[in-house]
Coordinates of N, CA and C in Angstrom, one line a residue:
T1 N -15.6 9.9 -1.3 CA -16.4 9.0 -0.5 C -16.3 9.4 1.0
A2 N -17.3 9.0 1.8 CA -17.3 9.3 3.2 C -17.9 8.1 3.9
Q3 N -17.5 8.0 5.2 CA -18.1 7.0 6.0 C -18.9 7.6 7.1
F4 N -20.0 6.9 7.5 CA -20.9 7.4 8.5 C -21.2 6.3 9.5
A5 N -21.2 6.6 10.8 CA -21.6 5.6 11.8 C -23.1 5.5 11.8
V6 N -23.7 4.3 11.9 CA -25.1 4.2 12.1 C -25.3 3.4 13.4
A7 N -26.3 3.8 14.2 CA -26.6 3.2 15.5 C -27.9 2.4 15.5
S8 N -28.6 2.3 14.4 CA -29.8 1.5 14.4 C -30.2 1.2 13.0
A9 N -31.2 0.3 12.9 CA -31.7 0.0 11.5 C -32.4 1.2 10.9
S10 N -33.1 2.0 11.7 CA -33.8 3.2 11.2 C -32.8 4.2 10.7
E11 N -31.6 4.3 11.3 CA -30.6 5.2 10.8 C -30.0 4.7 9.5
L12 N -29.9 3.4 9.3 CA -29.4 2.9 8.1 C -30.4 3.1 7.0
E13 N -31.7 3.0 7.3 CA -32.7 3.3 6.3 C -32.8 4.7 5.9
L14 N -32.5 5.6 6.9 CA -32.5 7.0 6.7 C -31.3 7.4 5.7
V15 N -30.2 6.7 5.8 CA -29.1 7.0 4.9 C -29.4 6.5 3.5
R16 N -30.1 5.4 3.4 CA -30.5 4.9 2.1 C -31.4 5.9 1.4
R17 N -32.4 6.4 2.1 CA -33.4 7.3 1.6 C -32.7 8.6 1.2
W18 N -31.7 9.1 2.0 CA -31.0 10.3 1.8 C -30.2 10.2 0.4
C19 N -29.6 9.0 0.2 CA -28.8 8.8 -1.0 C -29.8 8.8 -2.2
Q20 N -30.9 8.2 -2.1 CA -31.9 8.2 -3.2 C -32.3 9.6 -3.5
K21 N -32.6 10.4 -2.5 CA -33.1 11.8 -2.7 C -32.0 12.7 -3.2
T22 N -30.8 12.6 -2.8 CA -29.7 13.5 -3.2 C -28.9 13.1 -4.4
G23 N -29.1 11.9 -4.9 CA -28.3 11.5 -6.1 C -27.0 10.9 -5.8
N24 N -26.8 10.5 -4.5 CA -25.5 9.9 -4.1 C -25.7 8.4 -4.1
T25 N -24.6 7.7 -3.8 CA -24.6 6.2 -3.9 C -24.1 5.6 -2.6
L26 N -25.0 4.7 -2.1 CA -24.6 3.9 -0.9 C -23.7 2.8 -1.4
V27 N -22.4 2.8 -1.1 CA -21.5 1.9 -1.7 C -21.5 0.6 -0.9
S28 N -21.4 0.7 0.5 CA -21.4 -0.5 1.3 C -21.9 -0.2 2.7
T29 N -22.3 -1.3 3.3 CA -22.7 -1.3 4.7 C -21.9 -2.3 5.5
L30 N -21.5 -2.0 6.7 CA -20.8 -3.0 7.5 C -21.4 -2.9 8.9
M31 N -22.2 -3.9 9.3 CA -22.8 -3.9 10.6 C -22.0 -4.8 11.6
V32 N -21.4 -4.1 12.6 CA -20.6 -4.9 13.5 C -21.5 -5.7 14.4
E33 N -22.6 -5.1 14.9 CA -23.7 -5.8 15.6 C -24.9 -5.7 14.8
Q34 N -26.0 -6.2 15.4 CA -27.3 -6.3 14.6 C -27.7 -4.9 14.1
D35 N -27.6 -3.9 14.9 CA -28.1 -2.6 14.5 C -27.0 -1.5 14.5
T36 N -25.8 -1.8 14.6 CA -24.7 -0.8 14.7 C -23.6 -1.1 13.7
G37 N -23.0 -0.1 13.2 CA -21.9 -0.3 12.2 C -21.6 1.0 11.5
H38 N -21.2 0.9 10.2 CA -21.0 2.1 9.4 C -21.3 1.8 8.0
V39 N -21.5 2.9 7.3 CA -21.9 2.9 5.9 C -20.9 3.7 5.1
T40 N -20.6 3.4 3.9 CA -19.7 4.2 3.0 C -20.6 4.7 1.8
V41 N -20.5 6.0 1.7 CA -21.3 6.7 0.7 C -20.4 7.4 -0.3
C42 N -20.7 7.3 -1.6 CA -19.9 7.9 -2.7 C -20.7 9.0 -3.3
R43 N -20.1 10.1 -3.5 CA -20.7 11.3 -4.0 C -21.1 11.0 -5.5
G44 N -22.4 11.3 -5.8 CA -22.9 11.1 -7.2 C -23.2 9.7 -7.5
R45 N -23.6 9.5 -8.8 CA -24.0 8.2 -9.3 C -22.8 7.6 -10.1
P46 N -22.6 6.3 -10.2 CA -21.6 5.7 -11.1 C -21.9 6.1 -12.5
R47 N -20.9 6.4 -13.3 CA -21.1 6.7 -14.7 C -21.8 5.6 -15.5
N48 N -21.4 4.4 -15.1 CA -22.0 3.2 -15.6 C -22.8 2.5 -14.5
P49 N -24.1 2.6 -14.5 CA -24.9 2.1 -13.3 C -24.7 0.6 -13.1
G50 N -24.2 -0.1 -14.1 CA -24.1 -1.5 -14.0 C -22.7 -1.9 -13.4
S51 N -21.8 -0.9 -13.2 CA -20.5 -1.2 -12.7 C -20.4 -0.7 -11.2
M52 N -19.7 -1.5 -10.4 CA -19.4 -1.1 -9.0 C -17.9 -1.2 -8.8
I53 N -17.5 -0.5 -7.7 CA -16.1 -0.5 -7.4 C -15.7 -2.0 -7.0
P54 N -14.5 -2.4 -7.6 CA -14.0 -3.8 -7.2 C -13.9 -3.9 -5.7
A55 N -14.1 -5.1 -5.2 CA -14.1 -5.3 -3.7 C -12.7 -4.8 -3.1
D56 N -11.6 -5.1 -3.8 CA -10.3 -4.7 -3.2 C -10.0 -3.2 -3.3
R57 N -10.9 -2.5 -4.0 CA -10.7 -1.0 -4.1 C -11.8 -0.3 -3.3
M58 N -12.7 -1.0 -2.7 CA -13.8 -0.4 -1.9 C -13.2 0.4 -0.7
P59 N -13.7 1.6 -0.5 CA -13.3 2.4 0.7 C -13.4 1.5 1.9
G60 N -12.4 1.5 2.7 CA -12.4 0.7 4.0 C -11.9 -0.7 3.8
A61 N -11.5 -1.1 2.5 CA -11.0 -2.4 2.3 C -9.5 -2.5 2.7
R62 N -8.8 -1.4 2.6 CA -7.4 -1.3 2.9 C -7.1 -0.3 4.0
L63 N -6.1 -0.7 4.8 CA -5.6 0.3 5.8 C -4.2 0.5 5.5
W64 N -3.8 1.8 5.3 CA -2.4 2.2 5.1 C -1.9 2.7 6.4
L65 N -0.7 2.2 6.8 CA 0.0 2.7 8.0 C 1.3 3.2 7.7
Y66 N 1.6 4.5 8.1 CA 2.9 5.1 7.9 C 3.7 4.8 9.1
T67 N 4.6 3.8 9.0 CA 5.3 3.3 10.1 C 6.3 4.4 10.6
N68 N 6.8 5.2 9.7 CA 7.8 6.2 10.0 C 7.9 7.2 8.9
F69 N 8.6 8.3 9.1 CA 8.7 9.3 8.0 C 10.1 9.6 7.6
H70 N 11.1 9.0 8.3 CA 12.5 9.3 7.8 C 12.9 8.2 6.7
C71 N 13.8 8.6 5.9 CA 14.2 7.7 4.7 C 15.6 7.9 4.4
N72 N 16.2 6.8 3.8 CA 17.6 6.9 3.3 C 17.7 7.7 2.0
L73 N 16.5 8.0 1.4 CA 16.5 8.8 0.1 C 15.8 10.1 0.4
A74 N 15.9 11.0 -0.6 CA 15.1 12.3 -0.5 C 14.6 12.5 -1.9
C75 N 13.6 11.6 -2.3 CA 13.1 11.7 -3.7 C 12.3 13.1 -3.8
D76 N 12.5 13.7 -5.0 CA 12.0 15.1 -5.2 C 10.5 15.1 -5.3
Y77 N 9.8 14.0 -5.5 CA 8.4 14.0 -5.6 C 7.7 13.4 -4.4
C78 N 8.4 13.1 -3.3 CA 7.8 12.4 -2.2 C 6.7 13.1 -1.6
C79 N 5.5 12.4 -1.5 CA 4.3 13.1 -1.0 C 4.3 13.5 0.4
V80 N 5.3 12.9 1.2 CA 5.3 13.3 2.6 C 6.7 13.9 3.0
A81 N 7.5 14.3 1.9 CA 8.7 15.0 2.1 C 9.7 14.2 3.0
S82 N 9.8 12.9 2.8 CA 10.7 12.1 3.6 C 12.1 12.3 3.1
S83 N 13.1 12.2 4.1 CA 14.5 12.3 3.8 C 15.3 11.8 5.0
P84 N 16.6 11.7 4.9 CA 17.4 11.4 6.1 C 17.3 12.4 7.2
K85 N 16.9 13.6 6.9 CA 16.8 14.7 7.9 C 15.4 14.8 8.5
T86 N 14.4 14.1 8.0 CA 13.0 14.2 8.4 C 12.8 13.6 9.8
D87 N 12.0 14.3 10.6 CA 11.6 13.7 11.9 C 11.0 12.3 11.7
P88 N 11.5 11.3 12.4 CA 11.1 9.9 12.1 C 9.6 9.7 12.4
R89 N 9.0 10.4 13.4 CA 7.6 10.3 13.7 C 7.1 8.8 13.7
L90 N 7.7 8.0 14.6 CA 7.5 6.6 14.6 C 6.1 6.3 15.1
L91 N 5.4 5.4 14.4 CA 4.1 5.0 14.8 C 4.2 4.0 16.0
G92 N 5.1 3.1 15.9 CA 5.4 2.2 17.1 C 4.6 0.9 17.0
I93 N 5.2 -0.2 17.5 CA 4.5 -1.5 17.5 C 3.2 -1.5 18.3
D94 N 3.2 -0.9 19.4 CA 1.9 -0.9 20.2 C 0.8 -0.3 19.5
N95 N 1.0 0.9 18.9 CA -0.1 1.6 18.1 C -0.5 0.7 16.9
I96 N 0.5 0.2 16.3 CA 0.3 -0.6 15.1 C -0.6 -1.8 15.4
Q97 N -0.2 -2.5 16.5 CA -1.0 -3.7 16.9 C -2.5 -3.3 17.2
A98 N -2.6 -2.2 17.9 CA -4.0 -1.8 18.3 C -4.8 -1.4 17.0
L99 N -4.2 -0.7 16.1 CA -4.9 -0.3 14.9 C -5.2 -1.5 14.0
V100 N -4.3 -2.5 13.9 CA -4.5 -3.6 13.1 C -5.6 -4.5 13.7
T101 N -5.7 -4.6 15.0 CA -6.7 -5.4 15.6 C -8.1 -4.7 15.4
E102 N -8.1 -3.4 15.5 CA -9.4 -2.7 15.3 C -9.8 -2.8 13.8
A103 N -8.8 -2.7 12.9 CA -9.1 -2.8 11.5 C -9.7 -4.1 11.1
A104 N -9.1 -5.2 11.6 CA -9.6 -6.5 11.3 C -11.0 -6.7 11.9
D105 N -11.3 -6.2 13.1 CA -12.6 -6.3 13.7 C -13.7 -5.5 12.8
W106 N -13.2 -4.5 12.2 CA -14.2 -3.7 11.4 C -14.3 -4.1 9.9
G107 N -13.6 -5.2 9.6 CA -13.8 -5.7 8.2 C -12.7 -5.3 7.2
V108 N -11.7 -4.6 7.6 CA -10.6 -4.3 6.7 C -10.0 -5.6 6.2
K109 N -9.7 -5.7 4.9 CA -9.2 -6.9 4.3 C -7.7 -7.0 4.0
E110 N -7.0 -5.8 4.1 CA -5.6 -5.8 3.6 C -4.9 -4.6 4.3
L111 N -3.6 -4.9 4.6 CA -2.8 -3.8 5.2 C -1.7 -3.4 4.3
Y112 N -1.3 -2.1 4.3 CA -0.2 -1.6 3.6 C 0.7 -0.8 4.6
L113 N 2.0 -1.2 4.7 CA 2.9 -0.5 5.5 C 3.8 0.3 4.6
T114 N 4.0 1.6 5.0 CA 4.8 2.5 4.1 C 5.5 3.5 5.0
G115 N 6.2 4.5 4.4 CA 6.9 5.5 5.2 C 7.0 6.8 4.4
G116 N 8.2 7.4 4.5 CA 9.5 6.9 5.0 C 9.9 5.6 4.4
E117 N 11.0 5.1 4.9 CA 11.5 3.8 4.6 C 11.4 2.9 5.8
P118 N 10.5 1.9 5.7 CA 10.2 1.1 6.9 C 11.5 0.3 7.3
F119 N 12.4 0.0 6.4 CA 13.5 -0.9 6.7 C 14.6 -0.1 7.6
L120 N 14.3 1.2 7.9 CA 15.2 1.9 8.8 C 14.8 1.6 10.3
L121 N 13.6 0.9 10.4 CA 13.2 0.6 11.8 C 13.8 -0.7 12.3
P122 N 14.4 -0.7 13.5 CA 15.1 -1.9 14.0 C 14.1 -3.0 14.3
D123 N 12.8 -2.7 14.4 CA 11.8 -3.8 14.7 C 10.9 -4.0 13.6
I124 N 11.2 -3.7 12.3 CA 10.3 -3.8 11.2 C 9.9 -5.3 11.0
D125 N 10.8 -6.2 11.3 CA 10.4 -7.6 11.2 C 9.3 -8.0 12.2
V126 N 9.4 -7.5 13.4 CA 8.4 -7.7 14.4 C 7.1 -7.1 14.0
I127 N 7.1 -5.9 13.5 CA 5.9 -5.2 13.0 C 5.2 -6.0 11.9
V128 N 6.0 -6.4 10.9 CA 5.5 -7.2 9.8 C 4.8 -8.5 10.3
R129 N 5.5 -9.2 11.2 CA 4.9 -10.4 11.7 C 3.5 -10.2 12.4
A130 N 3.5 -9.1 13.2 CA 2.3 -8.7 14.0 C 1.1 -8.4 13.0
C131 N 1.5 -7.8 11.9 CA 0.4 -7.5 10.9 C 0.0 -8.7 10.1
V132 N 0.9 -9.5 9.7 CA 0.6 -10.7 8.9 C -0.2 -11.7 9.7
D133 N 0.0 -11.7 11.0 CA -0.8 -12.6 11.9 C -2.3 -12.3 11.8
R134 N -2.6 -11.0 11.5 CA -4.0 -10.7 11.4 C -4.6 -10.5 10.0
L135 N -3.8 -10.0 9.1 CA -4.3 -9.7 7.7 C -3.2 -9.7 6.7
P136 N -3.6 -10.0 5.4 CA -2.6 -10.0 4.4 C -1.9 -8.6 4.3
T137 N -0.6 -8.5 4.2 CA 0.1 -7.3 4.3 C 1.1 -7.1 3.2
T138 N 1.2 -5.8 2.7 CA 2.2 -5.4 1.7 C 3.0 -4.3 2.4
L139 N 4.3 -4.4 2.2 CA 5.3 -3.4 2.7 C 5.9 -2.7 1.5
L140 N 5.8 -1.4 1.5 CA 6.5 -0.6 0.5 C 7.9 -0.2 0.9
T141 N 8.8 -0.4 0.0 CA 10.2 -0.1 0.4 C 11.0 0.2 -0.9
N142 N 12.1 1.0 -0.8 CA 12.9 1.3 -2.0 C 13.8 0.1 -2.3
G143 N 13.9 -0.9 -1.4 CA 14.7 -2.1 -1.7 C 16.2 -1.9 -1.6
M144 N 16.6 -0.9 -1.0 CA 18.1 -0.6 -1.0 C 18.8 -1.0 0.2
L145 N 18.1 -1.5 1.2 CA 18.7 -1.8 2.5 C 18.8 -3.3 2.9
F146 N 18.7 -4.1 1.8 CA 18.7 -5.6 2.1 C 20.2 -6.1 2.2
R147 N 20.9 -5.6 3.1 CA 22.2 -6.1 3.4 C 22.5 -6.0 4.9
G148 N 23.4 -6.7 5.4 CA 23.7 -6.6 6.8 C 22.5 -6.8 7.7
H149 N 22.3 -5.9 8.6 CA 21.2 -6.0 9.6 C 19.9 -6.0 8.8
G150 N 19.8 -5.2 7.7 CA 18.6 -5.1 6.9 C 18.2 -6.4 6.3
L151 N 19.2 -7.1 5.8 CA 19.0 -8.5 5.2 C 18.5 -9.4 6.3
R152 N 19.1 -9.4 7.5 CA 18.6 -10.3 8.5 C 17.2 -10.0 8.9
K153 N 16.8 -8.7 8.9 CA 15.4 -8.4 9.2 C 14.5 -8.9 8.1
L154 N 15.0 -8.8 6.9 CA 14.2 -9.3 5.7 C 14.0 -10.8 5.9
Q155 N 15.1 -11.5 6.2 CA 15.0 -13.0 6.2 C 14.1 -13.5 7.4
A156 N 13.9 -12.6 8.4 CA 13.1 -13.0 9.5 C 11.6 -12.8 9.2
M157 N 11.2 -12.2 8.1 CA 9.8 -11.9 7.8 C 9.1 -13.1 7.2
P158 N 7.8 -13.2 7.4 CA 7.1 -14.4 6.8 C 7.0 -14.3 5.3
R159 N 6.9 -15.4 4.6 CA 6.7 -15.4 3.2 C 5.2 -15.5 2.8
Q160 N 4.4 -16.1 3.6 CA 3.0 -16.3 3.3 C 2.2 -15.1 3.8
G161 N 1.2 -14.6 3.0 CA 0.4 -13.5 3.4 C 1.1 -12.2 3.4
F162 N 2.2 -12.1 2.7 CA 3.1 -10.9 2.7 C 3.7 -10.7 1.4
A163 N 3.8 -9.4 1.0 CA 4.5 -9.0 -0.2 C 5.3 -7.7 0.0
L164 N 6.4 -7.6 -0.8 CA 7.2 -6.4 -0.8 C 6.8 -5.7 -2.1
Q165 N 6.6 -4.3 -2.0 CA 6.4 -3.5 -3.2 C 7.5 -2.5 -3.3
I166 N 8.2 -2.6 -4.4 CA 9.4 -1.8 -4.7 C 9.1 -0.9 -6.0
S167 N 9.4 0.3 -5.9 CA 9.2 1.2 -7.0 C 10.4 1.3 -7.9
V168 N 10.1 1.2 -9.2 CA 11.2 1.4 -10.2 C 10.6 2.4 -11.2
D169 N 11.2 3.6 -11.3 CA 10.5 4.7 -12.0 C 10.8 4.6 -13.5
S170 N 11.7 3.8 -14.0 CA 12.0 3.8 -15.4 C 12.8 2.6 -15.8
P171 N 12.7 2.2 -17.1 CA 13.4 1.0 -17.5 C 14.9 1.1 -17.5
T172 N 15.5 2.3 -17.5 CA 16.9 2.5 -17.4 C 17.2 3.5 -16.3
P173 N 18.4 3.6 -15.8 CA 18.7 4.4 -14.6 C 18.4 5.9 -14.7
E174 N 18.4 6.5 -15.9 CA 18.5 8.0 -16.0 C 17.3 8.7 -15.3
V175 N 16.1 8.3 -15.6 CA 14.9 9.0 -15.0 C 14.8 8.6 -13.5
H176 N 14.9 7.4 -13.2 CA 14.8 6.9 -11.8 C 15.9 7.7 -10.9
D177 N 17.1 7.7 -11.4 CA 18.2 8.3 -10.6 C 18.0 9.8 -10.5
S178 N 17.4 10.4 -11.5 CA 17.3 11.9 -11.5 C 16.3 12.3 -10.4
H179 N 15.4 11.5 -10.0 CA 14.5 11.8 -8.9 C 14.9 11.3 -7.6
R180 N 15.6 10.1 -7.6 CA 15.9 9.5 -6.3 C 17.4 9.5 -5.9
G181 N 18.3 9.8 -6.8 CA 19.7 9.8 -6.5 C 20.5 8.9 -7.3
V182 N 21.7 9.3 -7.6 CA 22.6 8.5 -8.5 C 22.8 7.1 -7.8
G183 N 22.6 6.0 -8.6 CA 22.9 4.7 -8.2 C 21.7 4.0 -7.6
S184 N 20.6 4.7 -7.4 CA 19.4 4.2 -6.7 C 18.7 3.1 -7.6
W185 N 18.7 3.3 -8.9 CA 18.0 2.4 -9.8 C 18.7 1.0 -9.7
K186 N 20.1 1.0 -9.8 CA 20.8 -0.2 -9.7 C 20.6 -0.9 -8.4
R187 N 20.6 -0.2 -7.3 CA 20.4 -0.8 -6.0 C 19.0 -1.3 -5.8
A188 N 18.0 -0.6 -6.4 CA 16.6 -1.1 -6.3 C 16.5 -2.4 -7.0
L189 N 17.1 -2.6 -8.2 CA 17.0 -3.8 -8.9 C 17.8 -4.9 -8.2
A190 N 18.9 -4.6 -7.5 CA 19.6 -5.5 -6.7 C 18.7 -6.0 -5.5
G191 N 18.0 -5.1 -4.9 CA 17.1 -5.4 -3.8 C 16.0 -6.3 -4.3
I192 N 15.5 -6.1 -5.5 CA 14.4 -7.0 -6.0 C 15.0 -8.4 -6.1
R193 N 16.2 -8.5 -6.7 CA 16.7 -9.9 -6.9 C 17.0 -10.6 -5.5
V194 N 17.4 -9.8 -4.5 CA 17.6 -10.4 -3.2 C 16.3 -10.9 -2.6
A195 N 15.3 -10.1 -2.7 CA 14.0 -10.5 -2.2 C 13.4 -11.7 -2.9
L196 N 13.6 -11.7 -4.2 CA 13.1 -12.9 -4.9 C 13.9 -14.2 -4.6
D197 N 15.2 -14.0 -4.4 CA 16.0 -15.1 -4.0 C 15.7 -15.7 -2.6
E198 N 15.2 -14.8 -1.8 CA 14.8 -15.2 -0.4 C 13.4 -15.7 -0.4
G199 N 12.7 -15.8 -1.5 CA 11.4 -16.5 -1.6 C 10.2 -15.6 -1.3
F200 N 10.4 -14.2 -1.4 CA 9.3 -13.3 -1.2 C 8.5 -13.0 -2.5
T201 N 7.2 -12.7 -2.3 CA 6.5 -12.2 -3.3 C 6.9 -10.7 -3.5
V202 N 7.3 -10.3 -4.7 CA 7.7 -9.0 -4.9 C 6.8 -8.3 -6.0
R203 N 6.2 -7.2 -5.6 CA 5.4 -6.4 -6.5 C 6.2 -5.2 -6.9
V204 N 6.3 -4.9 -8.2 CA 7.1 -3.7 -8.6 C 6.0 -2.6 -9.1
A205 N 6.3 -1.4 -8.8 CA 5.4 -0.3 -9.1 C 6.1 0.8 -9.9
A206 N 5.4 1.2 -10.9 CA 6.0 2.3 -11.8 C 4.9 3.2 -12.2
T207 N 5.2 4.5 -12.3 CA 4.2 5.5 -12.8 C 4.8 6.1 -14.1
I208 N 4.0 6.0 -15.2 CA 4.5 6.6 -16.5 C 3.5 7.7 -16.9
S209 N 3.8 8.3 -18.0 CA 3.1 9.5 -18.4 C 1.7 9.1 -19.0
A210 N 1.6 8.0 -19.7 CA 0.4 7.6 -20.3 C 0.5 6.1 -20.7
H211 N -0.7 5.5 -21.0 CA -0.7 4.1 -21.3 C 0.1 3.8 -22.6
D212 N 0.2 4.8 -23.5 CA 1.0 4.6 -24.7 C 2.4 5.1 -24.6
D213 N 2.9 5.4 -23.4 CA 4.3 5.8 -23.2 C 5.2 4.6 -23.6
P214 N 6.2 4.9 -24.4 CA 7.2 3.9 -24.9 C 7.8 3.1 -23.7
A215 N 7.8 3.7 -22.6 CA 8.5 3.0 -21.4 C 7.6 1.8 -21.0
L216 N 6.4 1.8 -21.3 CA 5.5 0.7 -20.9 C 6.0 -0.7 -21.3
D217 N 6.3 -0.9 -22.5 CA 6.8 -2.1 -23.0 C 8.2 -2.4 -22.5
Q218 N 9.0 -1.4 -22.3 CA 10.4 -1.5 -21.8 C 10.3 -2.0 -20.3
L219 N 9.4 -1.4 -19.6 CA 9.3 -1.8 -18.2 C 8.8 -3.2 -18.0
H220 N 7.8 -3.6 -18.8 CA 7.3 -5.0 -18.8 C 8.5 -5.9 -19.1
A221 N 9.3 -5.6 -20.1 CA 10.4 -6.4 -20.5 C 11.4 -6.5 -19.3
L222 N 11.7 -5.4 -18.7 CA 12.6 -5.4 -17.5 C 12.1 -6.3 -16.4
F223 N 10.8 -6.1 -16.1 CA 10.2 -6.9 -15.0 C 10.1 -8.4 -15.3
D224 N 9.7 -8.6 -16.6 CA 9.6 -10.0 -17.0 C 11.0 -10.7 -16.9
G225 N 12.1 -10.0 -17.2 CA 13.4 -10.5 -17.1 C 13.8 -10.8 -15.7
L226 N 13.2 -10.1 -14.7 CA 13.5 -10.3 -13.3 C 12.7 -11.5 -12.8
G227 N 11.8 -12.0 -13.6 CA 10.9 -13.1 -13.2 C 9.7 -12.7 -12.4
I228 N 9.3 -11.5 -12.5 CA 8.1 -11.0 -11.8 C 6.8 -11.2 -12.7
P229 N 5.8 -11.9 -12.2 CA 4.6 -12.1 -13.0 C 3.9 -10.8 -13.3
R230 N 3.2 -10.8 -14.5 CA 2.6 -9.6 -14.9 C 1.6 -9.1 -13.9
A231 N 0.9 -10.0 -13.1 CA 0.0 -9.6 -12.1 C 0.6 -8.8 -11.0
D232 N 1.9 -8.9 -10.8 CA 2.7 -8.2 -9.8 C 3.4 -7.0 -10.4
Q233 N 3.2 -6.6 -11.7 CA 3.8 -5.5 -12.3 C 2.7 -4.3 -12.3
V234 N 2.8 -3.4 -11.4 CA 1.8 -2.3 -11.2 C 2.4 -1.1 -12.0
I235 N 1.9 -0.9 -13.2 CA 2.4 0.2 -14.0 C 1.2 1.1 -14.3
R236 N 1.3 2.3 -13.8 CA 0.1 3.2 -13.8 C 0.4 4.5 -14.6
P237 N -0.5 5.1 -15.3 CA -0.3 6.4 -15.9 C -0.4 7.5 -14.9

C-alpha cells in the first residue's frame, strides 16, 4: 500500500481514474479540509472483490511508536536487535505528544507503543497517559519489570482506553526461554498476573508454526487459565 497527498478534488479524481486504468485499488480517502487530504492505494485488486480490509487493519488506522530501543532481554529473533547494550534512541515525550496530536488530527484510530522495552523508561507512565488522553493505546512489554519502580509506574497508568500486550512464545518454558533467556517464561506469566490483578486489560500474543500446531490448544488452555478472554488471545501462524 502507499499513501498520496491530494490538494484538490481534481487530484482526487485523477487518482481514482489512475487506479481504474492500472488495476490498483483505492482503499480509502481522508480529506482534512474540503479539497485537501490523502488517499491510500493498494497494489492490485482484492482476490475477493466483495471483501475489503477491516477498518482496524486499514493502512493509516494505527500508529506504531518505538519509544526506545534498549531492552532487558536480547531475544534472538528481535526485529530491531534490542538488548541491554543497544543504544536507547529515545523518542521522548515531546516528540510523542506532537506525533500523537498530528495522528489524531489525521484520523488515526489507535496507538501502539513498543520498543525495546518501554518499561525501562522512567517516564513511561507519563507517556502512556499523554497517549491515552488522545487515542486508545496498547503498550507492548515483556511483562518482566512489574516490581519496585516498574510496578509503581504500572499502577500510575490509566485502566480505560489502554491495554498491555505481552508475548508468550510457548505453553511451557522450553521454547520461550530458548529465545528469550532462562526464566523469562515464568516471569512473563508472573507479569501477566500482576497486570490482571491491577485491573488492566491484558492481551497475550504468540506466534506458532501453523494453525494446526499442537501448541495452539495448549496456549489457549494456558491463557484461559489466566483468565484472559479469547478475544485478547492473539495467536498467529
